[in-house]
Short mmCIF file of C-alpha atoms in Angstrom, two decimals:
data_model
loop_
_atom_site.label_atom_id
_atom_site.label_comp_id
_atom_site.label_asym_id
_atom_site.label_seq_id
_atom_site.Cartn_x
_atom_site.Cartn_y
_atom_site.Cartn_z
CA MET G 199 -59.10 -4.23 4.34
CA LYS G 200 -57.86 -2.68 1.13
CA SER G 201 -57.42 -5.48 -1.49
CA ILE G 202 -54.07 -5.92 -3.32
CA THR G 203 -54.14 -7.00 -6.91
CA VAL G 204 -51.90 -9.72 -8.20
CA LEU G 205 -49.98 -7.24 -10.38
CA ARG G 206 -49.46 -4.95 -7.42
CA LEU G 207 -48.35 -7.88 -5.23
CA ASN G 208 -45.72 -8.92 -7.81
CA LYS G 209 -44.30 -5.40 -7.87
CA ILE G 210 -44.13 -5.39 -4.07
CA LEU G 211 -42.35 -8.69 -4.08
CA ARG G 212 -39.86 -7.60 -6.77
CA LYS G 213 -39.04 -4.46 -4.73
CA ALA G 214 -38.59 -6.51 -1.51
CA SER G 215 -36.29 -9.04 -3.34
CA ALA G 216 -34.21 -6.17 -4.63
CA LEU G 217 -33.95 -4.58 -1.23
CA MET G 218 -32.94 -7.88 0.32
CA ALA G 219 -30.25 -8.27 -2.35
CA VAL G 220 -28.83 -4.86 -1.52
CA LEU G 221 -28.87 -5.60 2.11
CA CYS G 222 -27.03 -8.92 1.66
CA LEU G 223 -24.46 -7.20 -0.54
CA VAL G 224 -23.92 -4.45 2.11
CA THR G 225 -23.62 -7.05 4.80
CA MET G 226 -21.03 -9.00 2.86
CA LEU G 227 -19.07 -5.80 2.02
CA CYS G 228 -19.14 -4.53 5.61
CA GLY G 229 -18.49 -7.94 7.24
CA CYS G 230 -14.79 -7.55 7.72
CA SER G 231 -15.15 -4.29 9.66
CA ALA G 232 -17.82 -5.73 11.91
CA GLY G 233 -15.25 -7.80 13.83
CA PHE G 234 -16.01 -11.20 12.45
CA PHE G 235 -13.20 -13.76 12.06
CA SER G 236 -12.05 -14.48 8.57
CA GLY G 237 -12.89 -18.14 9.19
CA ASP G 238 -16.54 -17.17 9.71
CA LEU G 239 -16.69 -15.17 6.55
CA LEU G 240 -15.24 -17.54 3.99
CA THR G 241 -16.20 -21.10 3.08
CA SER G 242 -13.41 -23.47 4.00
CA PRO G 243 -11.72 -25.08 1.02
CA ARG G 244 -12.20 -28.78 0.39
CA LEU G 245 -9.62 -30.88 2.23
CA THR G 246 -7.22 -33.14 0.42
CA ASP G 247 -7.09 -36.90 1.39
CA GLU G 248 -3.99 -36.16 3.47
CA GLN G 249 -5.46 -33.15 5.22
CA THR G 250 -8.53 -35.21 5.95
CA GLU G 251 -6.36 -37.80 7.71
CA ILE G 252 -4.67 -35.04 9.69
CA TYR G 253 -8.05 -33.44 10.54
CA ASN G 254 -9.41 -36.74 11.76
CA ALA G 255 -6.37 -37.38 13.92
CA LEU G 256 -6.68 -33.82 15.34
CA THR G 257 -10.35 -34.12 16.22
CA ALA G 258 -9.80 -37.47 17.84
CA SER G 259 -7.43 -35.63 20.19
CA ALA G 260 -8.97 -32.19 20.56
CA GLY G 261 -12.55 -32.79 19.82
CA ARG G 262 -14.55 -30.54 17.47
CA VAL G 263 -12.51 -27.72 16.06
CA ASP G 264 -12.92 -24.73 13.67
CA LEU G 265 -9.96 -24.35 11.29
CA ARG G 266 -8.33 -20.98 10.97
CA TYR G 267 -6.30 -19.62 7.95
CA PRO G 268 -3.36 -17.21 7.76
CA HIS G 269 -4.31 -13.89 6.12
CA THR G 270 -1.17 -13.33 4.13
CA GLY G 271 2.16 -14.89 3.17
CA SER G 272 3.21 -17.98 1.35
CA TYR G 273 1.38 -20.37 3.66
CA ARG G 274 -2.35 -19.66 3.41
CA SER G 275 -3.77 -23.06 4.52
CA ALA G 276 -4.78 -24.09 7.99
CA PHE G 277 -2.57 -27.14 7.37
CA VAL G 278 1.17 -26.80 6.95
CA ILE G 279 3.08 -30.07 6.20
CA ARG G 280 6.80 -29.66 6.49
CA ASN G 281 9.82 -31.30 8.03
CA ILE G 282 10.65 -29.01 11.02
CA ASP G 283 12.54 -31.36 13.33
CA GLY G 284 15.23 -32.71 11.05
CA GLU G 285 13.81 -36.27 11.10
CA PRO G 286 13.10 -38.14 7.86
CA THR G 287 9.34 -37.59 7.85
CA ASP G 288 7.23 -34.49 7.61
CA GLU G 289 5.24 -32.99 10.44
CA ALA G 290 1.83 -31.35 10.30
CA ILE G 291 0.96 -28.00 11.83
CA VAL G 292 -2.71 -27.16 12.11
CA PHE G 293 -4.28 -23.78 13.20
CA TYR G 294 -7.71 -24.03 14.78
CA GLU G 295 -10.09 -22.85 17.43
CA GLN G 296 -12.00 -25.16 19.73
CA ASN G 297 -15.57 -25.45 18.52
CA LYS G 298 -17.56 -22.70 20.17
CA THR G 299 -19.62 -25.21 22.07
CA ASP G 300 -16.53 -26.73 23.58
CA ALA G 301 -14.40 -23.75 24.00
CA ALA G 302 -15.79 -22.84 27.48
CA LYS G 303 -14.92 -26.31 28.72
CA GLU G 304 -11.14 -25.91 28.35
CA PRO G 305 -10.03 -22.33 28.69
CA ALA G 306 -6.49 -21.51 27.74
CA GLN G 307 -4.22 -21.98 30.80
CA ASN G 308 -0.96 -20.53 29.30
CA ASP G 309 -0.37 -16.85 30.33
CA THR G 310 0.68 -16.00 26.69
CA ALA G 311 -2.69 -17.13 25.29
CA VAL G 312 -4.98 -14.35 24.15
CA GLY G 313 -8.07 -16.36 23.02
CA ASN G 314 -9.11 -19.89 21.96
CA LEU G 315 -6.84 -20.07 18.87
CA ARG G 316 -4.40 -22.92 19.05
CA ILE G 317 -1.62 -24.60 17.15
CA SER G 318 -1.52 -28.44 16.99
CA PHE G 319 1.54 -30.47 15.91
CA LEU G 320 1.02 -33.90 14.42
CA ASP G 321 3.43 -36.60 13.41
CA LYS G 322 3.24 -40.08 11.96
CA ASP G 323 3.49 -43.22 14.14
CA GLU G 324 5.34 -46.42 13.24
CA ASN G 325 2.37 -47.56 11.15
CA GLY G 326 2.36 -44.31 9.13
CA ASN G 327 -0.80 -42.88 10.74
CA TRP G 328 -1.09 -39.29 11.81
CA LYS G 329 -1.39 -38.58 15.52
CA ALA G 330 -1.46 -35.36 17.56
CA THR G 331 1.77 -34.91 19.55
CA TYR G 332 1.66 -31.45 21.03
CA GLU G 333 -0.59 -28.37 21.25
CA LEU G 334 0.23 -24.70 22.03
CA PRO G 335 -2.08 -21.85 22.75
CA ALA G 336 -1.65 -18.94 20.24
CA ALA G 337 -0.29 -15.53 21.08
CA GLY G 338 -3.07 -13.67 19.26
CA THR G 339 -6.55 -14.04 18.01
CA GLU G 340 -5.88 -13.90 14.23
CA ILE G 341 -3.13 -15.49 12.20
CA GLU G 342 -1.46 -12.89 10.00
CA SER G 343 1.29 -15.08 8.42
CA VAL G 344 3.46 -18.19 8.75
CA ALA G 345 7.13 -18.39 8.00
CA PHE G 346 10.13 -20.72 8.67
CA SER G 347 13.80 -19.92 9.41
CA LYS G 348 16.73 -21.49 11.19
CA LEU G 349 17.68 -18.01 12.52
CA GLY G 350 21.28 -18.97 12.59
CA SER G 351 20.80 -22.30 14.36
CA ASP G 352 20.90 -25.81 12.96
CA GLU G 353 17.25 -26.52 13.24
CA GLU G 354 14.29 -24.80 11.63
CA LYS G 355 11.96 -22.58 13.67
CA LEU G 356 8.27 -21.92 13.10
CA ILE G 357 7.51 -18.19 13.10
CA VAL G 358 3.79 -17.13 13.39
CA SER G 359 2.62 -13.55 13.18
CA TYR G 360 -0.59 -12.73 15.05
CA SER G 361 -2.91 -9.81 15.39
CA VAL G 362 -5.23 -9.18 18.39
CA LEU G 363 -8.89 -8.53 17.76
CA GLY G 364 -9.85 -4.95 18.74
CA SER G 365 -6.20 -3.88 18.82
CA SER G 366 -3.48 -2.65 16.54
CA ASP G 367 -1.00 -4.87 18.28
CA LYS G 368 1.01 -7.44 16.22
CA ILE G 369 2.89 -10.31 17.79
CA LEU G 370 5.48 -12.72 16.49
CA SER G 371 5.83 -16.09 18.11
CA ILE G 372 8.99 -18.14 17.55
CA ILE G 373 8.48 -21.85 18.12
CA ASP G 374 10.85 -24.76 18.16
CA TYR G 375 9.72 -28.33 17.69
CA LYS G 376 11.70 -31.42 18.33
CA ASN G 377 11.23 -34.90 19.88
CA GLY G 378 7.45 -34.47 19.68
CA VAL G 379 7.50 -31.29 21.90
CA ALA G 380 6.82 -27.67 20.79
CA LYS G 381 8.36 -24.86 22.76
CA GLN G 382 7.66 -21.21 22.34
CA LEU G 383 11.09 -19.52 22.46
CA GLY G 384 9.65 -16.04 22.75
CA THR G 385 7.18 -13.51 21.54
CA ILE G 386 8.00 -10.09 20.04
CA GLY G 387 5.78 -7.05 19.58
CA TYR G 388 6.25 -5.40 16.24
CA SER G 389 4.91 -3.10 13.54
CA SER G 390 6.69 -4.81 10.62
CA TYR G 391 9.27 -7.43 10.16
CA THR G 392 11.55 -9.02 7.61
CA PHE G 393 14.34 -11.67 7.33
CA LEU G 394 17.92 -10.62 6.80
CA ASN G 395 20.01 -13.04 4.72
CA GLY G 396 23.51 -12.53 3.44
CA ILE G 397 24.56 -10.11 6.22
CA ASP G 398 27.28 -12.46 7.40
CA GLU G 399 28.20 -16.19 7.41
CA LYS G 400 26.01 -16.92 10.43
CA GLY G 401 22.74 -17.39 8.35
CA GLU G 402 19.37 -15.68 8.45
CA TYR G 403 18.22 -13.14 11.08
CA LEU G 404 14.78 -11.81 12.11
CA ALA G 405 14.56 -8.00 11.97
CA CYS G 406 11.61 -6.52 13.84
CA PHE G 407 10.61 -2.83 13.36
CA GLY G 408 8.57 -0.83 15.86
CA ARG G 409 7.83 2.72 17.11
CA ASN G 410 8.63 4.02 20.55
CA GLY G 411 8.40 7.16 22.51
CA ALA G 412 6.31 10.23 22.24
CA LYS G 413 8.13 11.30 19.07
CA LYS G 414 7.35 7.94 17.49
CA ASN G 415 10.95 7.14 16.74
CA GLY G 416 11.54 4.01 14.82
CA SER G 417 13.66 1.09 16.10
CA MET G 418 15.05 -2.08 14.65
CA SER G 419 15.72 -5.23 16.80
CA VAL G 420 17.55 -8.16 15.19
CA TYR G 421 17.12 -11.68 16.53
CA SER G 422 18.78 -15.06 16.11
CA CYS G 423 19.00 -18.32 17.91
CA SER G 424 21.97 -19.56 19.78
CA GLU G 425 23.41 -23.05 19.49
CA ASN G 426 21.34 -24.21 22.52
CA GLY G 427 18.22 -22.87 20.91
CA GLU G 428 17.75 -19.67 22.94
CA LEU G 429 16.29 -16.62 21.19
CA HIS G 430 18.40 -13.46 21.61
CA THR G 431 19.14 -10.09 20.10
CA ALA G 432 22.03 -10.47 17.65
CA PHE G 433 22.96 -6.77 17.35
CA PRO G 434 22.36 -3.67 19.41
CA VAL G 435 18.98 -2.04 18.84
CA VAL G 436 19.26 0.78 16.36
CA SER G 437 16.92 3.82 16.44
CA PHE G 438 16.03 5.94 13.42
CA GLY G 439 13.58 8.45 12.09
CA GLU G 440 11.10 10.66 13.91
CA GLY G 441 7.36 11.10 13.78
CA ILE G 442 6.79 7.68 12.17
CA ALA G 443 3.07 7.08 11.75
CA GLU G 444 3.35 3.84 9.74
CA PHE G 445 5.90 1.68 8.04
CA ASP G 446 5.44 1.54 4.28
CA LYS G 447 8.15 -0.68 2.82
CA ILE G 448 11.36 -2.32 4.09
CA THR G 449 13.97 -3.30 1.50
CA ILE G 450 17.00 -5.32 1.93
CA ALA G 451 19.49 -3.84 -0.49
CA ARG G 452 23.15 -2.91 -1.24
CA CYS G 453 24.91 0.41 -0.63
CA LEU G 454 28.38 1.79 -1.01
CA ILE G 455 30.84 2.27 1.81
CA LEU G 456 34.47 3.14 1.08
CA GLU G 457 33.44 2.32 -2.56
CA LYS G 458 32.62 -1.23 -1.65
CA GLU G 459 29.18 -2.76 -1.77
CA LYS G 460 27.74 -3.51 1.65
CA PRO G 461 24.38 -4.68 2.94
CA CYS G 462 21.87 -2.08 3.96
CA ILE G 463 18.17 -1.73 4.82
CA THR G 464 15.92 1.09 3.51
CA VAL G 465 12.88 1.80 5.59
CA ASP G 466 10.24 3.86 3.82
CA TYR G 467 7.64 5.27 6.27
CA LEU G 468 4.65 7.57 6.48
CA THR G 469 5.09 10.69 8.62
CA ALA G 470 1.75 12.50 8.00
CA GLU G 471 -0.98 12.38 5.45
CA ASN G 472 0.66 12.12 1.96
CA GLN G 473 4.12 12.66 3.46
CA TYR G 474 6.84 10.03 3.41
CA ASN G 475 10.48 9.73 4.42
CA THR G 476 13.25 7.06 4.36
CA ALA G 477 15.77 5.91 6.79
CA VAL G 478 18.93 3.99 5.54
CA LEU G 479 20.53 1.46 7.91
CA TYR G 480 23.97 0.20 7.17
CA TYR G 481 25.63 -2.89 8.36
CA LYS G 482 29.05 -2.11 9.89
CA GLY G 483 30.29 -5.64 10.58
CA SER G 484 29.10 -5.94 14.21
CA SER G 485 26.16 -3.65 14.26
CA PHE G 486 23.82 -1.44 12.24
CA ALA G 487 23.91 2.34 12.01
CA THR G 488 21.84 4.99 10.55
CA ALA G 489 22.99 7.16 7.65
CA ASP G 490 23.18 10.16 9.88
CA THR G 491 26.11 8.47 11.88
CA ILE G 492 28.05 7.61 8.78
CA VAL G 493 27.36 10.17 6.06
CA MET G 494 28.95 13.35 7.21
CA ASP G 495 27.56 15.85 4.72
CA SER G 496 23.95 14.74 4.72
CA SER G 497 22.54 17.64 6.71
CA ASN G 498 21.43 19.44 3.62
CA ILE G 499 19.80 16.41 1.97
CA SER G 500 16.27 15.38 2.89
CA TYR G 501 14.64 12.08 1.72
CA SER G 502 11.25 13.61 2.50
CA ARG G 503 8.63 13.37 -0.24
CA ARG G 504 5.01 14.29 -0.62
CA THR G 505 2.20 12.93 -2.83
CA ASN G 506 -0.81 14.56 -4.46
CA ASN G 507 -3.01 13.86 -7.53
CA TYR G 508 -0.08 14.66 -9.79
CA THR G 509 2.73 12.99 -7.77
CA PRO G 510 2.37 9.30 -6.99
CA LYS G 511 3.82 7.45 -4.07
CA VAL G 512 7.18 5.94 -4.82
CA GLN G 513 9.41 3.86 -2.72
CA SER G 514 13.20 3.15 -2.48
CA GLN G 515 14.44 0.88 -5.29
CA ASP G 516 17.29 0.35 -7.68
CA ILE G 517 16.18 2.47 -10.71
CA ASP G 518 19.26 2.07 -12.92
CA GLY G 519 20.15 -1.62 -12.44
CA ASP G 520 23.51 -0.99 -10.85
CA GLY G 521 22.68 -3.12 -7.72
CA ILE G 522 22.81 -0.05 -5.36
CA ILE G 523 19.55 1.16 -3.84
CA ASP G 524 18.26 4.61 -4.81
CA VAL G 525 16.22 6.68 -2.38
CA PRO G 526 13.53 9.08 -3.61
CA ALA G 527 12.76 12.71 -2.66
CA THR G 528 10.45 15.24 -4.23
CA ALA G 529 11.18 18.75 -5.43
CA THR G 530 8.71 21.24 -7.08
CA LEU G 531 9.00 21.74 -10.82
CA PRO G 532 9.86 25.20 -12.04
CA GLY G 533 6.82 27.54 -12.09
CA TYR G 534 4.80 25.71 -9.43
CA GLU G 535 6.57 27.07 -6.37
CA ASN G 536 3.87 29.56 -5.47
CA LEU G 537 0.90 27.26 -5.89
CA THR G 538 -0.59 25.29 -3.07
CA PHE G 539 0.73 21.75 -2.71
CA PRO G 540 -2.35 19.97 -4.13
CA GLU G 541 -1.81 22.06 -7.37
CA GLN G 542 1.93 21.48 -7.69
CA LEU G 543 3.76 19.16 -10.03
CA ASN G 544 6.85 17.71 -8.61
CA ALA G 545 10.05 16.10 -9.87
CA VAL G 546 11.31 12.86 -8.04
CA LEU G 547 14.99 13.06 -7.29
CA TRP G 548 16.76 9.76 -6.64
CA TYR G 549 19.87 9.69 -4.38
CA ARG G 550 22.28 6.98 -3.36
CA GLN G 551 24.64 7.20 -0.37
CA ASN G 552 28.24 6.55 -1.09
CA CYS G 553 30.04 6.59 2.24
CA LYS G 554 30.62 10.33 3.14
CA LYS G 555 28.64 11.83 0.30
CA ILE G 556 25.20 11.61 -1.07
CA GLU G 557 25.00 11.51 -4.88
CA LEU G 558 22.11 12.45 -7.09
CA THR G 559 21.35 9.47 -9.23
CA ALA G 560 18.61 10.90 -11.38
CA TYR G 561 16.21 13.77 -11.63
CA THR G 562 12.88 12.36 -12.93
CA PHE G 563 9.21 12.93 -13.65
CA ILE G 564 6.92 10.00 -12.81
CA ASP G 565 3.54 9.78 -14.52
CA PRO G 566 0.64 10.10 -12.05
CA GLY G 567 -0.58 6.71 -13.05
CA LEU G 568 2.83 5.10 -12.60
CA ASN G 569 2.91 4.11 -16.21
CA TYR G 570 6.37 5.53 -16.89
CA MET G 571 9.27 7.57 -15.56
CA LEU G 572 11.18 10.16 -17.61
CA VAL G 573 14.80 10.83 -16.64
CA PHE G 574 15.69 14.49 -17.24
CA PRO G 575 19.01 15.09 -18.99
CA GLY G 576 21.31 17.43 -17.17
CA ARG G 577 20.53 20.33 -19.50
CA TRP G 578 16.84 20.08 -18.53
CA ILE G 579 17.18 20.44 -14.77
CA GLY G 580 15.95 23.81 -13.75
CA MET G 581 15.14 24.78 -17.28
CA VAL G 582 12.15 22.53 -18.18
CA THR G 583 8.82 22.13 -16.41
CA ALA G 584 5.60 20.04 -17.24
CA THR G 585 1.89 20.34 -17.67
CA ILE G 586 -0.71 17.58 -17.50
CA ASN G 587 -3.68 17.27 -19.73
CA SER G 588 -6.12 14.96 -17.91
CA SER G 589 -8.60 14.86 -20.86
CA ASP G 590 -6.31 12.83 -23.04
CA ASN G 591 -3.87 11.46 -20.34
CA SER G 592 -0.85 13.31 -21.74
CA VAL G 593 2.02 15.20 -20.18
CA THR G 594 3.90 17.96 -21.99
CA PHE G 595 7.38 19.15 -21.09
CA TRP G 596 8.10 22.85 -21.81
CA LYS G 597 11.05 25.28 -21.68
CA HIS G 598 10.29 27.33 -18.50
CA GLU G 599 10.43 31.04 -19.23
CA GLY G 600 9.63 32.55 -15.89
CA GLU G 601 5.89 31.98 -15.66
CA LEU G 602 3.76 28.87 -15.77
CA LYS G 603 2.09 28.84 -19.20
CA GLU G 604 2.18 26.74 -22.27
CA ASN G 605 4.24 28.11 -25.09
CA GLU G 606 5.32 27.15 -28.48
CA TYR G 607 8.28 25.19 -27.38
CA ALA G 608 6.67 21.91 -26.36
CA LEU G 609 9.91 19.92 -26.13
CA LEU G 610 8.25 16.50 -25.53
CA THR G 611 4.73 15.19 -25.07
CA ILE G 612 4.02 11.70 -23.75
CA LYS G 613 0.49 10.23 -24.05
CA THR G 614 -0.71 7.06 -22.46
CA VAL G 615 -3.83 5.08 -23.54
CA LEU G 616 -5.00 2.46 -21.12
CA LYS G 617 -6.54 -0.45 -22.90
CA ASN G 618 -8.83 -1.62 -20.05
CA ASN G 619 -10.48 1.73 -20.25
CA SER G 620 -11.08 1.63 -24.02
CA PRO G 621 -12.71 -0.96 -26.23
CA SER G 622 -10.67 -2.37 -29.10
CA ALA G 623 -12.31 -0.05 -31.61
CA GLN G 624 -11.45 2.95 -29.54
CA ASN G 625 -7.88 1.75 -29.27
CA ALA G 626 -7.70 1.72 -33.10
CA THR G 627 -9.09 5.25 -33.13
CA ASP G 628 -6.56 6.43 -30.59
CA THR G 629 -3.68 4.93 -32.64
CA THR G 630 -4.95 6.62 -35.84
CA GLY G 631 -5.56 9.95 -34.09
CA ALA G 632 -2.15 9.87 -32.32
CA SER G 633 -0.33 9.27 -35.58
CA ARG G 634 -2.35 12.13 -37.16
CA ASP G 635 -1.38 14.35 -34.25
CA GLY G 636 2.32 13.74 -34.78
CA TYR G 637 2.84 10.97 -32.08
CA ARG G 638 4.87 7.96 -32.61
CA LEU G 639 4.33 4.63 -30.95
CA PHE G 640 6.90 4.13 -28.21
CA TYR G 641 5.69 1.12 -26.20
CA GLU G 642 2.70 -1.22 -26.25
CA ASP G 643 1.57 -4.18 -24.04
CA SER G 644 -1.68 -5.77 -23.12
CA GLU G 645 -2.47 -2.97 -20.64
CA LYS G 646 -1.38 0.27 -22.25
CA VAL G 647 0.02 2.06 -25.26
CA VAL G 648 2.60 4.86 -24.81
CA TYR G 649 3.04 7.46 -27.54
CA CYS G 650 5.50 10.42 -27.69
CA LYS G 651 6.33 13.32 -29.91
CA SER G 652 9.03 15.93 -29.80
CA ILE G 653 10.22 19.03 -31.56
CA VAL G 654 13.66 20.31 -32.45
CA TYR G 655 14.65 23.19 -30.32
CA ALA G 656 18.21 24.38 -30.00
CA GLY G 657 19.93 23.04 -26.91
CA LEU G 658 16.98 21.50 -25.16
CA SER G 659 15.25 19.04 -27.62
CA LEU G 660 15.87 15.33 -27.25
CA THR G 661 17.07 13.00 -29.98
CA ASP G 662 15.24 9.71 -30.56
CA ASP G 663 18.12 7.91 -28.90
CA GLU G 664 17.90 10.18 -25.80
CA ILE G 665 14.16 9.59 -25.49
CA GLU G 666 14.77 5.84 -25.85
CA ALA G 667 17.21 6.01 -22.91
CA ALA G 668 15.30 8.38 -20.77
CA LEU G 669 11.71 7.09 -21.01
CA LYS G 670 11.34 4.05 -18.83
CA VAL G 671 7.90 2.23 -18.91
CA ARG G 672 6.42 0.13 -16.20
CA PRO G 673 6.07 -3.57 -17.23
CA GLU G 674 2.61 -4.97 -17.54
CA GLY G 675 1.25 -6.69 -14.53
CA ASN G 676 3.46 -4.78 -12.17
CA GLY G 677 1.47 -2.40 -10.09
CA SER G 678 4.46 -0.89 -8.29
CA PRO G 679 6.81 1.77 -9.78
CA VAL G 680 9.45 -0.65 -10.95
CA LEU G 681 10.51 0.67 -14.29
CA PHE G 682 12.70 -0.37 -17.16
CA THR G 683 14.28 1.39 -20.14
CA GLY G 684 13.24 1.02 -23.73
CA SER G 685 10.48 0.78 -26.18
CA ASN G 686 8.48 -2.18 -27.42
CA ARG G 687 6.99 -1.33 -30.79
#
């Protein structure tokens, strides 16, 4: 046998250790896609004294259990302690699975059960000790989120969102608990959901959104609970959109009908890769309706928008602070019309619907990194285009003269320096260099510095006051395109 020296053996062991470390890292990174439960991948947090008491009471009733945790939402613990029956004391809700060694002994009997995931309800006895009072099989295999709402009734309901392992299905379970008994009022299949508050004086509603039919039309069903505790649809189902691939964002907002503010819902959705659209649903007093059934001259307005490396994804929002929702659409900037879409720069146009007319709120350019939005003055629309310099993260706005090329009339240049990409010394260099190149500091926070420079050009140049009003910078810590006006020197 060929001998191995100590030095060579050490080298082999080091390589083997490095390989094992890589394999462990790959295993951890790929774990979620391998079909494991989140509870198997994460170490359970240490229980508080009260949670330990609840856990001991649960295991005394159900035997060995494996705790399960919601993936999203305000309630991320396997234990939820809350007063849900109107009595003076709190109840405890625990999400768990039977321990795998015991699961086969007591298979779920309820026809709504999907796996071994369960919900246990616990209350305190006359001595102040926790005891299990009721158990329900879950309607899914993974807990997505947990919420509570009265849904128009006098008593609070537990609303649990589930997913099903190996399926894209999502299920909402609405549960009522009183007198020590938990009752599932119903289950609802959905793609996205939200709560509607302030629609009328009857309280909060549950709005569920889904896709149906070969054309993938969207639909919204709104639910509430009657005085006797029955779950029912509160308004007629409303259909909207076409070719919906995925719901992106649902916003409860305000719109204008007959010049009066009314509740509305904007539904931003994906139609194809890098293509989005928006449906606007109005509340009419006894039902919801789509914009198409109310706004009579909307046939020539499209809320469609596309994204590429130069045009970021944006969603419906109130961009000017007037309390009315604005809906985005994209339009090609002058000079880019004959280029392929991946090469185009686009303006983002913002609209609001005012009863029988759709009004243009703003014509804007949004920085590819969502760091700022520039609102074009009226005299710029159709006259000014832009070019991007990726090497120094700057955007220059030019007078468009029939062809796409830079000229001497650079009306405005905006430069962004991201601090997390530059050490402090480099930031100082950038500041010095920017000043030398004619830039002035417009805005600075812990994440970024925004500079701008402009020239005087008859009719099209912007004054400092106009730049101050037009350039809206994203606040630090906010990753979404929620923008505000003004500098912060």
